[in-house]
Amino acid sequence: MSKKRSEEEWQAILTTEQFRILRQMGTELPNTGEYNKFKGKDLSNNMKRVEITCAACDGHLGHVFQVIKFFADERHCVNSVSIKFSPEEEEKKD
C-alpha cells in the first residue's frame, strides 16, 4: 500500500470503522475488538502514551503506554480493526 492515497481513496477502500480508526485516529470501544481476549484493570488514565502508526500507510493503529509497576514497562494497545492476524504456518515435518 502507498501513503500517497487521498482520504477519499482510503474511505472507498476501508470500512467505516477502519477509516475512523486508521485515518481519523479513533479507538475501538472497550471489549469490542476481534482480538480482544485479555481482561484486566485499565491503567491508561493519566499515562504517557505514544501513537503506533503503520509504516506502509501511516494509519493509526493504537498506542503504547509507559506503565510503572506493571508486568512490563510498556503496554501496547492496538485496535483489532486496524490489523489482520496471519498465523505462521507450521513447519513441515519430514
Short mmCIF file of N, CA and C in Angstrom, two decimals:
data_model
loop_
_atom_site.label_atom_id
_atom_site.label_comp_id
_atom_site.label_asym_id
_atom_site.label_seq_id
_atom_site.Cartn_x
_atom_site.Cartn_y
_atom_site.Cartn_z
N MET A 1 0.84 -1.20 0.00
CA MET A 1 0.00 0.00 0.00
C MET A 1 0.88 1.25 0.00
N SER A 2 0.33 2.29 -0.46
CA SER A 2 1.08 3.53 -0.58
C SER A 2 0.52 4.60 0.34
N LYS A 3 1.41 5.42 0.89
CA LYS A 3 0.99 6.55 1.72
C LYS A 3 0.38 7.65 0.86
N LYS A 4 0.51 7.55 -0.44
CA LYS A 4 0.10 8.61 -1.36
C LYS A 4 -1.39 8.64 -1.65
N ARG A 5 -2.17 7.73 -1.10
CA ARG A 5 -3.61 7.72 -1.36
C ARG A 5 -4.28 8.94 -0.71
N SER A 6 -5.31 9.42 -1.36
CA SER A 6 -6.09 10.53 -0.79
C SER A 6 -7.03 9.97 0.27
N GLU A 7 -7.56 10.84 1.11
CA GLU A 7 -8.51 10.40 2.13
C GLU A 7 -9.77 9.82 1.48
N GLU A 8 -10.16 10.36 0.32
CA GLU A 8 -11.31 9.82 -0.40
C GLU A 8 -11.04 8.39 -0.87
N GLU A 9 -9.81 8.14 -1.34
CA GLU A 9 -9.45 6.79 -1.76
C GLU A 9 -9.47 5.83 -0.57
N TRP A 10 -8.91 6.28 0.56
CA TRP A 10 -8.93 5.43 1.77
C TRP A 10 -10.37 5.13 2.18
N GLN A 11 -11.23 6.14 2.11
CA GLN A 11 -12.62 5.96 2.52
C GLN A 11 -13.33 4.93 1.63
N ALA A 12 -12.96 4.87 0.37
CA ALA A 12 -13.56 3.91 -0.55
C ALA A 12 -13.05 2.48 -0.30
N ILE A 13 -11.84 2.36 0.21
CA ILE A 13 -11.21 1.05 0.43
C ILE A 13 -11.58 0.45 1.78
N LEU A 14 -11.62 1.29 2.81
CA LEU A 14 -11.81 0.81 4.19
C LEU A 14 -13.28 0.80 4.60
N THR A 15 -13.60 -0.02 5.60
CA THR A 15 -14.94 0.05 6.20
C THR A 15 -15.04 1.36 6.97
N THR A 16 -16.24 1.73 7.37
CA THR A 16 -16.43 2.95 8.15
C THR A 16 -15.61 2.92 9.43
N GLU A 17 -15.62 1.78 10.12
CA GLU A 17 -14.87 1.64 11.39
C GLU A 17 -13.37 1.68 11.14
N GLN A 18 -12.89 1.00 10.11
CA GLN A 18 -11.47 1.03 9.79
C GLN A 18 -11.02 2.45 9.45
N PHE A 19 -11.82 3.17 8.67
CA PHE A 19 -11.48 4.54 8.30
C PHE A 19 -11.42 5.43 9.53
N ARG A 20 -12.40 5.29 10.43
CA ARG A 20 -12.44 6.11 11.65
C ARG A 20 -11.18 5.88 12.48
N ILE A 21 -10.74 4.65 12.60
CA ILE A 21 -9.58 4.34 13.43
C ILE A 21 -8.27 4.64 12.71
N LEU A 22 -8.11 4.12 11.50
CA LEU A 22 -6.85 4.26 10.78
C LEU A 22 -6.57 5.67 10.28
N ARG A 23 -7.57 6.35 9.80
CA ARG A 23 -7.34 7.65 9.18
C ARG A 23 -7.72 8.83 10.07
N GLN A 24 -8.66 8.62 11.03
CA GLN A 24 -9.10 9.71 11.90
C GLN A 24 -8.62 9.53 13.34
N MET A 25 -7.68 8.60 13.54
CA MET A 25 -7.05 8.37 14.85
C MET A 25 -8.05 7.99 15.93
N GLY A 26 -9.07 7.23 15.57
CA GLY A 26 -10.07 6.77 16.53
C GLY A 26 -9.57 5.59 17.34
N THR A 27 -10.42 5.11 18.23
CA THR A 27 -10.12 3.96 19.08
C THR A 27 -11.36 3.09 19.18
N GLU A 28 -11.16 1.78 19.15
CA GLU A 28 -12.28 0.87 19.31
C GLU A 28 -12.88 1.01 20.70
N LEU A 29 -14.17 0.78 20.81
CA LEU A 29 -14.80 0.77 22.13
C LEU A 29 -14.22 -0.39 22.93
N PRO A 30 -14.11 -0.25 24.25
CA PRO A 30 -13.55 -1.32 25.07
C PRO A 30 -14.28 -2.64 24.86
N ASN A 31 -13.52 -3.71 24.79
CA ASN A 31 -14.03 -5.08 24.69
C ASN A 31 -14.80 -5.38 23.42
N THR A 32 -14.57 -4.63 22.34
CA THR A 32 -15.28 -4.88 21.09
C THR A 32 -14.39 -5.41 19.99
N GLY A 33 -13.08 -5.37 20.15
CA GLY A 33 -12.16 -5.78 19.09
C GLY A 33 -12.16 -7.27 18.85
N GLU A 34 -11.91 -7.64 17.61
CA GLU A 34 -11.88 -9.05 17.22
C GLU A 34 -10.85 -9.84 18.02
N TYR A 35 -9.71 -9.22 18.34
CA TYR A 35 -8.64 -9.92 19.04
C TYR A 35 -8.63 -9.63 20.53
N ASN A 36 -9.72 -9.08 21.05
CA ASN A 36 -9.79 -8.73 22.46
C ASN A 36 -10.11 -9.98 23.28
N LYS A 37 -9.14 -10.48 23.99
CA LYS A 37 -9.38 -11.65 24.83
C LYS A 37 -8.69 -11.52 26.18
N PHE A 38 -7.98 -10.46 26.39
CA PHE A 38 -7.26 -10.25 27.64
C PHE A 38 -8.00 -9.21 28.47
N LYS A 39 -8.38 -9.58 29.65
CA LYS A 39 -9.11 -8.65 30.51
C LYS A 39 -8.21 -8.25 31.67
N GLY A 40 -8.31 -7.01 32.05
CA GLY A 40 -7.52 -6.52 33.15
C GLY A 40 -7.93 -5.11 33.50
N LYS A 41 -7.38 -4.61 34.56
CA LYS A 41 -7.68 -3.25 35.00
C LYS A 41 -7.13 -2.25 33.99
N ASP A 42 -7.92 -1.24 33.65
CA ASP A 42 -7.49 -0.20 32.72
C ASP A 42 -6.56 0.75 33.45
N LEU A 43 -5.32 0.76 33.04
CA LEU A 43 -4.32 1.61 33.69
C LEU A 43 -3.90 2.78 32.79
N SER A 44 -4.70 3.12 31.80
CA SER A 44 -4.29 4.12 30.81
C SER A 44 -4.51 5.57 31.23
N ASN A 45 -5.32 5.83 32.23
CA ASN A 45 -5.60 7.22 32.61
C ASN A 45 -4.35 7.92 33.11
N ASN A 46 -4.14 9.13 32.60
CA ASN A 46 -3.02 9.97 33.00
C ASN A 46 -1.67 9.32 32.78
N MET A 47 -1.56 8.47 31.77
CA MET A 47 -0.29 7.81 31.46
C MET A 47 0.25 8.39 30.16
N LYS A 48 1.58 8.44 30.07
CA LYS A 48 2.21 8.87 28.84
C LYS A 48 1.94 7.81 27.77
N ARG A 49 1.57 8.25 26.57
CA ARG A 49 1.32 7.30 25.50
C ARG A 49 1.97 7.78 24.21
N VAL A 50 2.33 6.82 23.39
CA VAL A 50 2.96 7.10 22.10
C VAL A 50 2.09 6.44 21.03
N GLU A 51 1.81 7.17 19.98
CA GLU A 51 0.97 6.64 18.91
C GLU A 51 1.72 5.59 18.09
N ILE A 52 1.03 4.52 17.73
CA ILE A 52 1.57 3.49 16.83
C ILE A 52 0.93 3.73 15.47
N THR A 53 1.76 3.86 14.43
CA THR A 53 1.24 4.04 13.08
C THR A 53 1.83 2.99 12.15
N CYS A 54 1.12 2.71 11.08
CA CYS A 54 1.55 1.73 10.09
C CYS A 54 2.68 2.31 9.24
N ALA A 55 3.75 1.56 9.08
CA ALA A 55 4.88 2.01 8.27
C ALA A 55 4.52 2.08 6.79
N ALA A 56 3.55 1.28 6.35
CA ALA A 56 3.19 1.25 4.93
C ALA A 56 2.20 2.33 4.53
N CYS A 57 1.21 2.63 5.42
CA CYS A 57 0.15 3.57 5.01
C CYS A 57 -0.01 4.75 5.96
N ASP A 58 0.76 4.79 7.04
CA ASP A 58 0.71 5.87 8.03
C ASP A 58 -0.61 5.90 8.80
N GLY A 59 -1.36 4.79 8.78
CA GLY A 59 -2.64 4.71 9.50
C GLY A 59 -2.42 4.57 11.00
N HIS A 60 -3.36 5.09 11.78
CA HIS A 60 -3.32 4.99 13.24
C HIS A 60 -3.68 3.57 13.66
N LEU A 61 -2.78 2.90 14.39
CA LEU A 61 -3.02 1.53 14.84
C LEU A 61 -3.42 1.46 16.31
N GLY A 62 -2.91 2.38 17.12
CA GLY A 62 -3.20 2.37 18.55
C GLY A 62 -2.15 3.18 19.29
N HIS A 63 -1.86 2.77 20.54
CA HIS A 63 -0.90 3.49 21.38
C HIS A 63 -0.05 2.53 22.19
N VAL A 64 1.13 3.01 22.57
CA VAL A 64 1.98 2.32 23.55
C VAL A 64 1.96 3.20 24.78
N PHE A 65 1.59 2.61 25.92
CA PHE A 65 1.54 3.34 27.18
C PHE A 65 2.78 3.00 28.00
N GLN A 66 3.40 4.02 28.58
CA GLN A 66 4.50 3.81 29.50
C GLN A 66 3.88 3.56 30.87
N VAL A 67 4.11 2.38 31.41
CA VAL A 67 3.44 1.96 32.64
C VAL A 67 4.48 1.65 33.71
N ILE A 68 4.27 2.18 34.90
CA ILE A 68 5.15 1.90 36.03
C ILE A 68 4.49 0.85 36.91
N LYS A 69 5.27 -0.10 37.39
CA LYS A 69 4.79 -1.17 38.28
C LYS A 69 3.73 -2.04 37.62
N PHE A 70 3.94 -2.32 36.35
CA PHE A 70 3.09 -3.23 35.60
C PHE A 70 3.96 -4.43 35.27
N PHE A 71 3.43 -5.50 34.73
CA PHE A 71 4.27 -6.67 34.46
C PHE A 71 5.33 -6.38 33.39
N ALA A 72 5.17 -5.33 32.64
CA ALA A 72 6.16 -4.87 31.67
C ALA A 72 6.19 -3.35 31.73
N ASP A 73 7.22 -2.75 31.16
CA ASP A 73 7.33 -1.30 31.18
C ASP A 73 6.44 -0.62 30.15
N GLU A 74 5.95 -1.39 29.20
CA GLU A 74 5.09 -0.84 28.16
C GLU A 74 3.83 -1.67 28.01
N ARG A 75 2.77 -0.99 27.65
CA ARG A 75 1.50 -1.67 27.36
C ARG A 75 1.09 -1.26 25.95
N HIS A 76 1.01 -2.22 25.04
CA HIS A 76 0.67 -1.95 23.65
C HIS A 76 -0.82 -2.17 23.45
N CYS A 77 -1.52 -1.15 23.01
CA CYS A 77 -2.96 -1.23 22.74
C CYS A 77 -3.17 -0.96 21.25
N VAL A 78 -3.44 -2.03 20.51
CA VAL A 78 -3.63 -1.92 19.07
C VAL A 78 -5.08 -2.25 18.75
N ASN A 79 -5.72 -1.41 17.97
CA ASN A 79 -7.10 -1.62 17.56
C ASN A 79 -7.18 -2.81 16.60
N SER A 80 -8.01 -3.79 16.92
CA SER A 80 -8.12 -5.01 16.10
C SER A 80 -8.51 -4.70 14.66
N VAL A 81 -9.36 -3.71 14.46
CA VAL A 81 -9.82 -3.39 13.11
C VAL A 81 -8.69 -2.84 12.24
N SER A 82 -7.60 -2.41 12.85
CA SER A 82 -6.50 -1.82 12.09
C SER A 82 -5.46 -2.84 11.64
N ILE A 83 -5.62 -4.11 12.04
CA ILE A 83 -4.64 -5.13 11.67
C ILE A 83 -5.34 -6.38 11.14
N LYS A 84 -4.57 -7.23 10.50
CA LYS A 84 -5.07 -8.53 10.06
C LYS A 84 -4.14 -9.59 10.63
N PHE A 85 -4.67 -10.50 11.43
CA PHE A 85 -3.88 -11.54 12.05
C PHE A 85 -3.61 -12.64 11.03
N SER A 86 -2.34 -12.98 10.87
CA SER A 86 -1.93 -14.05 9.96
C SER A 86 -1.05 -15.02 10.74
N PRO A 87 -1.61 -16.17 11.16
CA PRO A 87 -0.80 -17.12 11.93
C PRO A 87 0.31 -17.71 11.07
N GLU A 88 1.44 -17.99 11.71
CA GLU A 88 2.54 -18.61 11.00
C GLU A 88 2.17 -20.05 10.67
N GLU A 89 2.58 -20.50 9.51
CA GLU A 89 2.31 -21.88 9.14
C GLU A 89 3.27 -22.79 9.90
N GLU A 90 2.77 -23.95 10.30
CA GLU A 90 3.64 -24.90 10.99
C GLU A 90 4.70 -25.38 10.02
N GLU A 91 5.91 -25.58 10.56
CA GLU A 91 6.98 -26.10 9.73
C GLU A 91 6.61 -27.52 9.30
N LYS A 92 6.86 -27.80 8.05
CA LYS A 92 6.54 -29.14 7.54
C LYS A 92 7.50 -30.14 8.15
N LYS A 93 6.93 -31.23 8.66
CA LYS A 93 7.75 -32.28 9.25
C LYS A 93 8.12 -33.28 8.17
N ASP A 94 9.38 -33.68 8.16
CA ASP A 94 9.85 -34.67 7.17
C ASP A 94 9.45 -36.06 7.54
#
